[in-house]
PDB file of C-alpha atoms in Angstrom:
ATOM      1  CA  MET A 189      13.269 -10.129 -33.038  1.00  0.00           C
ATOM      2  CA  VAL A 190      16.620 -10.294 -30.385  1.00  0.00           C
ATOM      3  CA  GLN A 191      15.163  -8.214 -27.130  1.00  0.00           C
ATOM      4  CA  SER A 192      18.458  -7.169 -24.729  1.00  0.00           C
ATOM      5  CA  THR A 193      19.114  -6.448 -21.136  1.00  0.00           C
ATOM      6  CA  GLY A 194      19.478  -3.054 -21.852  1.00  0.00           C
ATOM      7  CA  GLY A 195      15.905  -2.278 -22.661  1.00  0.00           C
ATOM      8  CA  ARG A 196      16.919  -1.794 -26.339  1.00  0.00           C
ATOM      9  CA  VAL A 197      15.120  -4.067 -29.150  1.00  0.00           C
ATOM     10  CA  PHE A 198      17.019  -5.152 -32.406  1.00  0.00           C
ATOM     11  CA  ASN A 199      15.717  -6.435 -35.553  1.00  0.00           C
ATOM     12  CA  VAL A 200      18.373  -8.345 -38.858  1.00  0.00           C
ATOM     13  CA  VAL A 201      17.928  -5.664 -40.503  1.00  0.00           C
ATOM     14  CA  ASP A 202      18.770  -3.288 -37.450  1.00  0.00           C
ATOM     15  CA  LEU A 203      21.309  -5.498 -36.093  1.00  0.00           C
ATOM     16  CA  GLU A 204      23.132  -5.632 -39.477  1.00  0.00           C
ATOM     17  CA  ARG A 205      23.445  -2.072 -39.966  1.00  0.00           C
ATOM     18  CA  GLU A 206      24.893  -1.215 -36.943  1.00  0.00           C
ATOM     19  CA  ILE A 207      27.747  -4.703 -37.535  1.00  0.00           C
ATOM     20  CA  GLU A 208      28.253  -2.597 -40.665  1.00  0.00           C
ATOM     21  CA  ALA A 209      28.435   0.921 -39.883  1.00  0.00           C
ATOM     22  CA  GLU A 210      31.181  -0.168 -37.232  1.00  0.00           C
ATOM     23  CA  VAL A 211      33.148  -1.839 -39.888  1.00  0.00           C
ATOM     24  CA  ARG A 212      33.076   1.213 -41.581  1.00  0.00           C
ATOM     25  CA  ASN A 213      34.680   3.056 -38.766  1.00  0.00           C
ATOM     26  CA  THR A 214      37.176   0.371 -37.958  1.00  0.00           C
ATOM     27  CA  VAL A 215      37.779   0.928 -41.527  1.00  0.00           C
ATOM     28  CA  SER A 216      37.949   4.394 -42.503  1.00  0.00           C
ATOM     29  CA  PHE A 217      40.134   5.399 -38.718  1.00  0.00           C
ATOM     30  CA  ARG A 218      42.844   7.396 -40.809  1.00  0.00           C
ATOM     31  CA  GLU A 219      40.161   9.185 -42.666  1.00  0.00           C
ATOM     32  CA  PRO A 220      38.804  12.355 -40.674  1.00  0.00           C
ATOM     33  CA  ARG A 221      34.783  12.638 -39.332  1.00  0.00           C
ATOM     34  CA  PRO A 222      32.729  15.302 -39.973  1.00  0.00           C
ATOM     35  CA  ASN A 223      31.636  15.010 -36.004  1.00  0.00           C
ATOM     36  CA  PRO A 224      34.077  12.731 -34.217  1.00  0.00           C
ATOM     37  CA  ALA A 225      32.638  11.851 -31.482  1.00  0.00           C
ATOM     38  CA  PRO A 226      35.102  12.874 -28.485  1.00  0.00           C
ATOM     39  CA  ALA A 227      37.540  10.127 -27.478  1.00  0.00           C
ATOM     40  CA  ARG A 228      36.458   9.359 -24.035  1.00  0.00           C
ATOM     41  CA  THR A 229      33.278   8.511 -25.158  1.00  0.00           C
ATOM     42  CA  ARG A 230      33.996   6.441 -28.761  1.00  0.00           C
ATOM     43  CA  THR A 231      37.066   4.903 -26.079  1.00  0.00           C
ATOM     44  CA  ALA A 232      34.397   3.689 -24.281  1.00  0.00           C
ATOM     45  CA  ILE A 233      32.117   2.772 -26.652  1.00  0.00           C
ATOM     46  CA  LEU A 234      34.423   1.095 -28.729  1.00  0.00           C
ATOM     47  CA  SER A 235      36.951  -1.260 -25.987  1.00  0.00           C
ATOM     48  CA  MET A 236      35.546  -4.852 -25.140  1.00  0.00           C
ATOM     49  CA  PRO A 237      35.217  -5.673 -22.208  1.00  0.00           C
ATOM     50  CA  GLU A 238      38.288  -7.613 -20.458  1.00  0.00           C
ATOM     51  CA  TYR A 239      36.300 -10.843 -19.441  1.00  0.00           C
ATOM     52  CA  VAL A 240      36.369 -11.612 -23.327  1.00  0.00           C
ATOM     53  CA  GLU A 241      39.147 -12.373 -26.176  1.00  0.00           C
ATOM     54  CA  HIS A 242      38.754 -12.631 -29.921  1.00  0.00           C
ATOM     55  CA  ARG A 243      39.450 -16.169 -31.034  1.00  0.00           C
ATOM     56  CA  ASP A 244      41.555 -16.947 -33.544  1.00  0.00           C
ATOM     57  CA  GLY A 245      40.481 -17.035 -37.022  1.00  0.00           C
ATOM     58  CA  ALA A 246      36.676 -15.611 -36.235  1.00  0.00           C
ATOM     59  CA  SER A 247      36.184 -13.270 -39.391  1.00  0.00           C
ATOM     60  CA  GLU A 248      35.759  -9.925 -38.394  1.00  0.00           C
ATOM     61  CA  ILE A 249      31.481 -10.003 -39.027  1.00  0.00           C
ATOM     62  CA  GLY A 250      31.595 -12.788 -36.450  1.00  0.00           C
ATOM     63  CA  ARG A 251      34.136 -10.753 -34.333  1.00  0.00           C
ATOM     64  CA  LEU A 252      32.734  -7.480 -34.545  1.00  0.00           C
ATOM     65  CA  SER A 253      29.124  -9.133 -34.289  1.00  0.00           C
ATOM     66  CA  ALA A 254      30.449 -10.880 -30.873  1.00  0.00           C
ATOM     67  CA  GLU A 255      32.161  -7.366 -29.881  1.00  0.00           C
ATOM     68  CA  ALA A 256      28.236  -5.362 -29.893  1.00  0.00           C
ATOM     69  CA  VAL A 257      26.366  -7.928 -28.572  1.00  0.00           C
ATOM     70  CA  VAL A 258      28.744  -8.433 -25.650  1.00  0.00           C
ATOM     71  CA  ARG A 259      28.538  -4.567 -25.297  1.00  0.00           C
ATOM     72  CA  GLU A 260      25.222  -4.275 -25.506  1.00  0.00           C
ATOM     73  CA  TYR A 261      25.485  -7.597 -22.775  1.00  0.00           C
ATOM     74  CA  GLU A 262      28.080  -5.239 -20.241  1.00  0.00           C
ATOM     75  CA  ALA A 263      25.944  -1.803 -20.474  1.00  0.00           C
ATOM     76  CA  ALA A 264      23.600  -4.065 -19.490  1.00  0.00           C
ATOM     77  CA  ALA A 265      24.979  -5.423 -16.410  1.00  0.00           C
ATOM     78  CA  LYS A 266      26.474  -1.582 -15.475  1.00  0.00           C
ATOM     79  CA  ASP A 267      22.756  -0.544 -15.318  1.00  0.00           C
ATOM     80  CA  ILE A 268      22.131  -3.901 -13.256  1.00  0.00           C
ATOM     81  CA  GLU A 269      25.554  -3.017 -10.517  1.00  0.00           C
ATOM     82  CA  ALA A 270      23.911   0.507 -10.839  1.00  0.00           C
ATOM     83  CA  MET A 271      20.814  -0.149  -9.684  1.00  0.00           C
ATOM     84  CA  GLY A 272      21.924  -1.803  -7.151  1.00  0.00           C
ATOM     85  CA  ALA A 273      23.997   1.392  -5.834  1.00  0.00           C
ATOM     86  CA  GLU A 274      21.144   2.822  -6.459  1.00  0.00           C
ATOM     87  CA  LEU A 275      19.305  -0.002  -3.552  1.00  0.00           C
ATOM     88  CA  ILE A 276      21.800  -0.047  -0.929  1.00  0.00           C
ATOM     89  CA  GLU A 277      21.220   4.156  -0.949  1.00  0.00           C
ATOM     90  CA  ARG A 278      17.518   3.482  -0.863  1.00  0.00           C
ATOM     91  CA  VAL A 279      18.625   1.018   1.776  1.00  0.00           C
ATOM     92  CA  ARG A 280      20.714   3.205   3.597  1.00  0.00           C
ATOM     93  CA  GLN A 281      17.102   6.346   2.995  1.00  0.00           C
ATOM     94  CA  CYS A 282      15.284   3.727   4.755  1.00  0.00           C
ATOM     95  CA  GLU A 283      17.624   3.081   8.045  1.00  0.00           C
ATOM     96  CA  ALA A 284      17.463   6.170   9.028  1.00  0.00           C
ATOM     97  CA  MET A 285      13.799   7.101   8.266  1.00  0.00           C
ATOM     98  CA  THR A 286      14.186   3.958  10.767  1.00  0.00           C
ATOM     99  CA  ARG A 287      16.301   5.404  13.183  1.00  0.00           C
ATOM    100  CA  ASP A 288      13.992   8.947  13.226  1.00  0.00           C
ATOM    101  CA  ALA A 289      10.249   6.660  14.073  1.00  0.00           C
ATOM    102  CA  LEU A 290      12.324   5.229  16.983  1.00  0.00           C
ATOM    103  CA  ALA A 291      13.481   8.354  18.203  1.00  0.00           C
ATOM    104  CA  ALA A 292      10.107   9.404  17.742  1.00  0.00           C
ATOM    105  CA  THR A 293       8.434   6.744  19.288  1.00  0.00           C
ATOM    106  CA  ASP A 294      10.554   6.879  22.394  1.00  0.00           C
ATOM    107  CA  GLU A 295       9.406  11.023  22.688  1.00  0.00           C
ATOM    108  CA  MET A 296       6.320   9.836  22.125  1.00  0.00           C
ATOM    109  CA  ARG A 297       6.742   6.869  24.749  1.00  0.00           C
ATOM    110  CA  GLU A 298       8.415   9.989  26.691  1.00  0.00           C
ATOM    111  CA  THR A 299       5.081  12.313  26.538  1.00  0.00           C
ATOM    112  CA  ALA A 300       2.466   9.478  27.357  1.00  0.00           C
ATOM    113  CA  LYS A 301       5.107   8.849  30.805  1.00  0.00           C
ATOM    114  CA  ARG A 302       4.553  12.760  31.774  1.00  0.00           C
ATOM    115  CA  TYR A 303       0.966  12.735  31.022  1.00  0.00           C
ATOM    116  CA  ARG A 304       0.529   9.327  33.156  1.00  0.00           C
ATOM    117  CA  GLU A 305       1.671  11.865  36.315  1.00  0.00           C
ATOM    118  CA  GLU A 306       0.319  14.311  35.416  1.00  0.00           C
ATOM    119  CA  ALA A 307      -3.671  12.665  35.205  1.00  0.00           C
ATOM    120  CA  LYS A 308      -1.647  11.290  38.419  1.00  0.00           C
ATOM    121  CA  ARG A 309      -1.246  14.264  40.105  1.00  0.00           C
ATOM    122  CA  ILE A 310      -4.602  15.564  38.977  1.00  0.00           C
ATOM    123  CA  PHE A 311      -5.716  12.366  39.821  1.00  0.00           C
ATOM    124  CA  LEU A 312      -4.438  13.178  43.723  1.00  0.00           C
ATOM    125  CA  GLN A 313      -4.747  16.333  44.029  1.00  0.00           C
ATOM    126  CA  ILE A 314      -8.813  16.318  42.643  1.00  0.00           C
ATOM    127  CA  GLU A 315      -9.635  13.726  45.851  1.00  0.00           C
ATOM    128  CA  ASP A 316      -7.572  15.462  48.803  1.00  0.00           C
ATOM    129  CA  CYS A 317     -10.241  18.441  47.577  1.00  0.00           C
ATOM    130  CA  SER A 318     -12.404  15.988  47.301  1.00  0.00           C
ATOM    131  CA  LEU A 319     -12.003  14.540  50.747  1.00  0.00           C
ATOM    132  CA  MET A 320     -11.187  18.372  52.363  1.00  0.00           C
ATOM    133  CA  THR A 321     -14.653  18.808  51.241  1.00  0.00           C
ATOM    134  CA  ALA A 322     -16.006  15.886  52.622  1.00  0.00           C
ATOM    135  CA  GLU A 323     -14.847  17.156  55.745  1.00  0.00           C
ATOM    136  CA  VAL A 324     -15.210  20.816  55.777  1.00  0.00           C
ATOM    137  CA  ARG A 325     -18.912  19.368  54.695  1.00  0.00           C
ATOM    138  CA  LYS A 326     -18.384  16.973  57.889  1.00  0.00           C
ATOM    139  CA  THR A 327     -17.893  19.638  60.436  1.00  0.00           C
ATOM    140  CA  CYS A 328     -20.525  21.492  59.209  1.00  0.00           C
ATOM    141  CA  THR A 329     -23.226  19.713  60.083  1.00  0.00           C
ATOM    142  CA  GLU A 330     -22.170  18.675  62.777  1.00  0.00           C
ATOM    143  CA  LEU A 331     -22.025  22.130  63.786  1.00  0.00           C
ATOM    144  CA  LYS A 332     -25.242  22.862  62.415  1.00  0.00           C
ATOM    145  CA  ALA A 333     -26.987  19.624  65.266  1.00  0.00           C
ATOM    146  CA  ARG A 334     -24.781  22.058  68.195  1.00  0.00           C
ATOM    147  CA  ILE A 335     -25.903  25.327  67.303  1.00  0.00           C
ATOM    148  CA  ALA A 336     -30.297  23.812  66.674  1.00  0.00           C
ATOM    149  CA  ALA A 337     -29.381  21.234  69.922  1.00  0.00           C
ATOM    150  CA  PRO A 338     -31.748  22.734  73.054  1.00  0.00           C
ATOM    151  CA  PRO A 339     -28.821  23.491  75.868  1.00  0.00           C
ATOM    152  CA  THR A 340     -28.287  21.253  77.609  1.00  0.00           C
ATOM    153  CA  ALA A 341     -29.002  21.651  81.602  1.00  0.00           C
ATOM    154  CA  PRO A 342     -25.494  22.382  83.363  1.00  0.00           C
ATOM    155  CA  ALA A 343     -24.744  19.658  85.441  1.00  0.00           C
TER     156      ALA A 343
END
């Protein structure tokens, strides 16, 4: 068995049948077919890639075999190119996701910065309240001590 890059598996009998069908199709162009393929599809199937050319002296079977094989390789090459285009699209999507992730990270940094600033503000406010409370307690203690102290003789 021979496996093509296009994903189809051929055995010798299938390949011979395909070649025979191509020979019949090529020979019987003048005869109308019951359900012909659209001209665009048939042209795409029958046309050979520009990078190959038949050599003089090649038999009809050899030519058809070579054409069938080169078409399979060309189809595989086009699939590979399509995968490359798909890969480029995925790279673009990854780049967009990276940009979005970086923007989200910047936003998170800003949010964390605001939280720290708010924590500092609350910290200072609590300490100010604590200092004020300590001063009030000290004043109260001093005032209590003055009230509780026996009166001193006038001088």
